[in-house]
Coordinates of C-alpha atoms and ligand atoms in Angstrom, one line a residue:
M1 CA 111.1 71.9 96.6
I2 CA 112.7 71.9 93.1
I3 CA 113.9 75.0 91.4
I4 CA 113.8 74.7 87.6
H5 CA 115.3 77.1 85.1
S6 CA 114.6 75.4 81.9
I7 CA 111.3 74.6 80.0
K8 CA 112.7 71.2 79.2
H9 CA 113.2 70.3 82.9
L10 CA 109.9 71.7 83.9
Q11 CA 108.1 69.7 81.4
E12 CA 109.8 66.5 82.3
L13 CA 108.5 67.0 85.7
T14 CA 104.9 68.0 84.8
E15 CA 104.8 65.0 82.5
I16 CA 105.5 62.7 85.4
V17 CA 102.7 64.6 87.5
R18 CA 100.3 64.2 84.8
K19 CA 101.1 60.6 84.3
K20 CA 100.1 60.0 87.9
D21 CA 96.8 61.8 87.1
K22 CA 97.5 64.6 89.4
T23 CA 96.4 68.1 89.1
I24 CA 98.6 71.2 88.7
G25 CA 97.9 74.6 90.3
F26 CA 100.0 77.5 88.9
V27 CA 100.9 80.8 90.6
P28 CA 102.6 83.2 88.1
T29 CA 104.6 86.0 89.8
M30 CA 107.2 88.6 89.2
G31 CA 108.9 87.8 92.5
A32 CA 109.4 90.1 95.5
L33 CA 106.9 87.9 97.2
H34 CA 104.7 88.9 100.1
Q35 CA 101.8 87.5 102.0
G36 CA 99.4 88.3 99.1
H37 CA 101.4 85.9 96.8
L38 CA 101.6 83.3 99.6
S39 CA 97.8 83.4 99.9
L40 CA 97.5 82.5 96.2
V41 CA 100.2 79.7 96.7
K42 CA 98.3 78.2 99.7
T43 CA 95.0 78.3 97.9
S44 CA 96.6 76.5 95.0
M45 CA 98.2 73.9 97.5
Q46 CA 94.7 73.4 98.9
Q47 CA 92.9 73.0 95.7
C48 CA 95.6 71.2 93.6
D49 CA 97.8 68.2 94.0
Y50 CA 100.9 70.0 92.9
T51 CA 101.7 73.7 92.8
I52 CA 104.2 75.5 90.6
V53 CA 105.2 79.2 91.2
S54 CA 107.0 81.0 88.4
I55 CA 109.2 84.0 89.1
F56 CA 109.8 86.2 86.0
V57 CA 109.9 89.9 85.8
N58 CA 108.4 90.2 82.5
P59 CA 109.9 93.1 80.3
T60 CA 107.2 93.4 77.8
Q61 CA 104.6 94.5 80.4
F62 CA 106.5 97.5 81.4
E63 CA 106.0 100.7 79.4
N64 CA 109.1 102.3 80.9
S65 CA 112.6 100.8 81.2
S66 CA 113.4 102.5 84.5
D67 CA 110.3 101.0 86.1
F68 CA 111.4 97.5 84.7
K69 CA 115.0 98.1 86.0
N70 CA 113.8 99.3 89.4
Y71 CA 111.3 96.5 90.1
P72 CA 112.4 94.8 93.2
R73 CA 114.3 91.5 92.7
T74 CA 114.6 89.4 95.8
Q75 CA 115.1 85.9 94.5
E76 CA 116.9 84.3 97.5
A77 CA 114.3 85.6 99.9
D78 CA 111.5 84.5 97.6
T79 CA 112.7 80.9 97.2
A80 CA 113.1 80.9 101.1
L81 CA 109.5 81.9 101.5
L82 CA 108.4 79.4 99.0
Y83 CA 110.3 76.6 100.6
E84 CA 108.7 77.4 104.0
V85 CA 105.3 77.2 102.5
G86 CA 106.1 73.9 101.0
V87 CA 105.6 74.6 97.2
D88 CA 106.5 71.7 94.9
F89 CA 108.2 73.5 92.0
V90 CA 109.5 77.0 91.4
F91 CA 110.1 77.9 87.8
I92 CA 112.6 80.8 87.3
P93 CA 113.1 81.0 83.6
S94 CA 115.6 83.4 81.7
E95 CA 114.3 85.9 79.4
K96 CA 115.6 83.6 76.4
E97 CA 113.5 80.8 77.6
I98 CA 110.3 82.8 77.7
Y99 CA 111.0 84.9 74.6
P100 CA 113.5 83.1 72.2
T101 CA 112.3 85.6 69.8
P102 CA 110.9 88.9 70.8
G103 CA 107.4 88.8 72.2
I104 CA 105.2 89.4 69.1
R105 CA 101.9 88.0 70.1
T106 CA 99.2 90.6 69.8
F107 CA 95.9 90.6 71.7
R108 CA 92.9 92.6 71.5
F109 CA 90.7 93.0 74.6
G110 CA 88.5 95.8 73.4
K111 CA 86.9 98.1 75.9
I112 CA 88.1 96.1 79.0
G113 CA 91.8 96.7 77.9
A114 CA 91.3 100.3 76.9
I115 CA 90.3 101.9 80.3
M116 CA 92.1 102.4 83.7
E117 CA 95.4 100.7 83.5
G118 CA 95.0 100.1 79.7
A119 CA 94.5 103.9 79.2
Y120 CA 97.5 104.9 81.4
R121 CA 99.8 102.0 80.7
P122 CA 99.5 101.5 77.0
G123 CA 100.8 98.1 75.9
H124 CA 100.8 96.8 79.5
F125 CA 98.0 94.2 79.1
N126 CA 99.4 93.1 75.8
G127 CA 102.6 92.3 77.7
V128 CA 100.8 90.6 80.4
A129 CA 98.8 88.5 78.1
Q130 CA 102.0 87.7 76.1
V131 CA 103.8 86.3 79.1
V132 CA 100.7 84.6 80.8
S133 CA 99.7 82.8 77.5
R134 CA 103.4 81.7 77.0
L135 CA 103.7 80.4 80.7
F136 CA 100.2 78.7 80.4
D137 CA 101.7 77.0 77.2
I138 CA 104.6 75.8 79.1
V139 CA 103.1 74.8 82.4
Q140 CA 99.7 73.7 81.1
P141 CA 98.1 74.1 84.6
D142 CA 94.6 72.8 85.5
M143 CA 94.0 75.9 87.6
A144 CA 95.9 79.2 87.8
F145 CA 95.6 81.8 90.6
F146 CA 95.5 85.6 90.4
G147 CA 95.1 88.3 93.1
E148 CA 92.2 90.7 93.0
K149 CA 94.5 93.6 93.8
D150 CA 95.2 93.6 90.0
Y151 CA 91.4 93.6 89.4
Q152 CA 91.5 94.6 85.7
Q153 CA 94.3 92.2 85.1
L154 CA 92.2 89.5 86.6
V155 CA 89.3 90.2 84.2
I156 CA 91.8 90.4 81.2
I157 CA 93.1 87.0 82.0
K158 CA 89.7 85.4 82.3
Q159 CA 89.0 87.1 78.8
L160 CA 92.4 85.8 77.5
V161 CA 91.4 82.2 78.4
K162 CA 88.0 82.6 76.9
Q163 CA 89.5 84.1 73.6
M164 CA 92.1 81.3 73.3
D165 CA 89.8 78.6 74.7
L166 CA 92.5 77.6 77.0
P167 CA 91.8 74.4 79.4
V168 CA 92.8 76.2 82.6
E169 CA 90.4 77.4 85.4
I170 CA 91.2 80.9 86.7
E171 CA 90.7 81.4 90.5
S172 CA 90.8 84.7 92.0
C173 CA 92.0 85.5 95.6
P174 CA 91.0 88.4 97.8
I175 CA 93.4 91.4 98.4
V176 CA 95.7 90.8 101.4
R177 CA 96.2 94.0 103.4
E178 CA 98.8 95.3 105.8
S179 CA 97.4 96.0 109.3
D180 CA 97.0 99.5 108.4
G181 CA 94.9 98.6 105.4
L182 CA 97.6 99.2 102.6
A183 CA 97.0 96.7 99.9
M184 CA 100.0 94.4 99.8
S185 CA 102.2 94.9 96.7
S186 CA 105.8 94.2 95.7
R187 CA 106.1 97.9 95.0
N188 CA 105.4 98.9 98.6
R189 CA 109.0 98.1 99.4
L190 CA 110.1 100.9 97.1
L191 CA 108.2 103.5 99.2
T192 CA 110.2 106.0 101.3
T193 CA 109.3 105.9 105.1
E194 CA 107.2 109.0 104.7
Q195 CA 105.4 107.7 101.6
R196 CA 104.9 104.3 103.4
A197 CA 103.2 106.2 106.4
H198 CA 100.9 108.2 104.1
A199 CA 100.0 105.3 101.7
P200 CA 97.2 103.7 103.9
L201 CA 95.2 106.8 103.2
I202 CA 94.3 105.1 99.8
A203 CA 92.6 102.0 101.4
R204 CA 91.0 104.1 104.1
T205 CA 89.5 106.4 101.5
L206 CA 88.2 103.5 99.5
F207 CA 86.6 101.8 102.7
E208 CA 85.0 105.2 103.5
A209 CA 83.7 105.6 100.0
G210 CA 82.0 102.2 100.7
D211 CA 80.0 103.8 103.4
K212 CA 79.4 106.9 101.3
I213 CA 78.0 105.2 98.2
K214 CA 74.5 105.2 99.5
K215 CA 74.5 109.0 99.8
M216 CA 76.2 110.2 96.8
S217 CA 76.1 109.9 93.0
I218 CA 79.1 108.1 91.5
N219 CA 80.6 111.2 90.0
T220 CA 80.5 113.0 93.5
L221 CA 81.9 110.0 95.1
K222 CA 84.7 109.8 92.5
E223 CA 85.5 113.5 93.0
W224 CA 85.4 112.9 96.8
V225 CA 88.0 110.0 96.5
A226 CA 90.3 112.1 94.3
Q227 CA 90.1 115.1 96.5
T228 CA 90.6 113.1 99.7
I229 CA 93.6 111.3 98.4
D230 CA 95.1 114.3 96.5
A231 CA 94.9 116.4 99.7
D232 CA 97.7 114.4 101.0
P233 CA 101.1 115.9 100.0
Y234 CA 102.7 112.5 99.3
L235 CA 99.9 111.0 97.1
K236 CA 98.2 112.0 93.6
T237 CA 95.5 110.0 92.1
E238 CA 96.0 109.0 88.4
Y239 CA 92.5 107.7 88.0
V240 CA 89.4 107.0 90.1
E241 CA 86.9 104.8 88.4
V242 CA 83.6 102.9 89.3
V243 CA 83.1 100.1 86.9
N244 CA 80.8 97.0 86.6
A245 CA 82.9 94.3 88.3
V246 CA 82.3 91.8 85.5
T247 CA 82.3 94.0 82.1
L248 CA 84.4 96.8 83.6
H249 CA 82.1 99.2 81.8
P250 CA 82.4 102.6 83.7
L251 CA 79.3 103.3 85.8
K252 CA 77.5 106.6 85.9
R253 CA 74.0 105.6 87.1
P254 CA 74.3 102.0 88.3
T255 CA 71.3 99.9 88.3
E256 CA 70.3 97.3 90.9
A257 CA 72.0 94.6 88.7
D258 CA 75.4 96.3 88.6
I259 CA 78.1 94.9 90.9
M260 CA 80.3 97.9 91.4
Q261 CA 84.1 98.0 91.7
L262 CA 85.8 101.1 92.7
C263 CA 89.3 101.3 91.3
V264 CA 92.2 103.7 91.7
A265 CA 95.6 104.2 90.7
V266 CA 97.8 106.6 92.9
Y267 CA 101.4 107.9 92.6
A268 CA 103.5 108.2 95.6
D269 CA 106.0 109.6 93.2
P270 CA 107.6 107.8 91.4
I271 CA 105.9 104.6 92.8
R272 CA 102.6 103.8 91.3
L273 CA 100.1 102.0 93.5
I274 CA 96.8 100.5 92.6
D275 CA 93.9 99.4 94.9
N276 CA 90.2 98.5 94.5
I277 CA 87.3 97.6 96.4
R278 CA 83.8 96.0 95.9
L279 CA 81.3 98.8 96.9
D280 CA 78.1 97.0 97.5
K281 CA 79.5 94.6 100.2
I282 CA 81.1 97.3 102.4
C283 CA 79.7 98.1 105.7
K284 CA 82.2 99.9 108.2
S285 CA 85.9 100.2 107.6
K286 CA 88.0 98.5 109.8
Y287 CA 91.1 100.7 108.9
Ligands
PAF1 O1 100.6 90.2 88.4 C1 101.7 89.9 88.2 O2 102.7 89.9 89.1 C2 102.1 89.9 86.7 O3 101.4 90.8 86.0 C3 102.1 88.4 86.2 C4 100.6 88.0 86.0 C5 102.9 87.6 87.0 C6 102.5 88.5 84.7 O4 103.9 88.9 84.6

């Protein structure tokens, strides 16, 4: 495994790979790696000849500086995990490498960028698009891998690739959950012991909602989800939304053609957790 810090070094290596006519899979991350990230990495390794993982905590996607400052940084543990998995290249650039001048690219995603995370974290998706487009320019991967936990991000990135006509295939990978159902997230390690004990209620409620969807209107279901989570003294929902899984259009009266995605953001103060679930595929919860 080679650890790379400069764009020049990375591009020397990717040029060699391309000359050999081999494919490059790319997994962008902000570090604090967990099994969710590793599932992306393993999928990339199965599907591509070479895999590059980037670790870069991108300042432009944080709306508040304390969230950026407190984001977990665990570089040594991250590189050890990636070494164990057998990744080829780990790209750990400095802020100067990524943004030699301040990030000024501006993106417009219309409605898909304006709801849910877009509404509560203004500027967030512009920052994500800035860094992902910059990383794609640098790495020029054949395929890039993103997790479904950040469901709206995944849809935005597919839109970004379409808008910029980028020659990269976006692959999504399912959410990886802890044994009690909590969606794996780098932010989970910031939870207190009590918050961690209460947080699995989020996933349990989503899975139960999957059973209830056949008996309730969307509005009643959303209210039930919010009330169930908010009844826990450690948790507070920021939004509960049911959207079309492809267009992210909020659904009130879904038709047969709508694939439904239930998405939530929940505070275990001050930590913000997100989770989501496909409604029409759910039978009984295992959590
Ligand atoms: O999902 C993440 O970890 C980040 O948003 C990403 C895609 C690495 C961009 O910084």
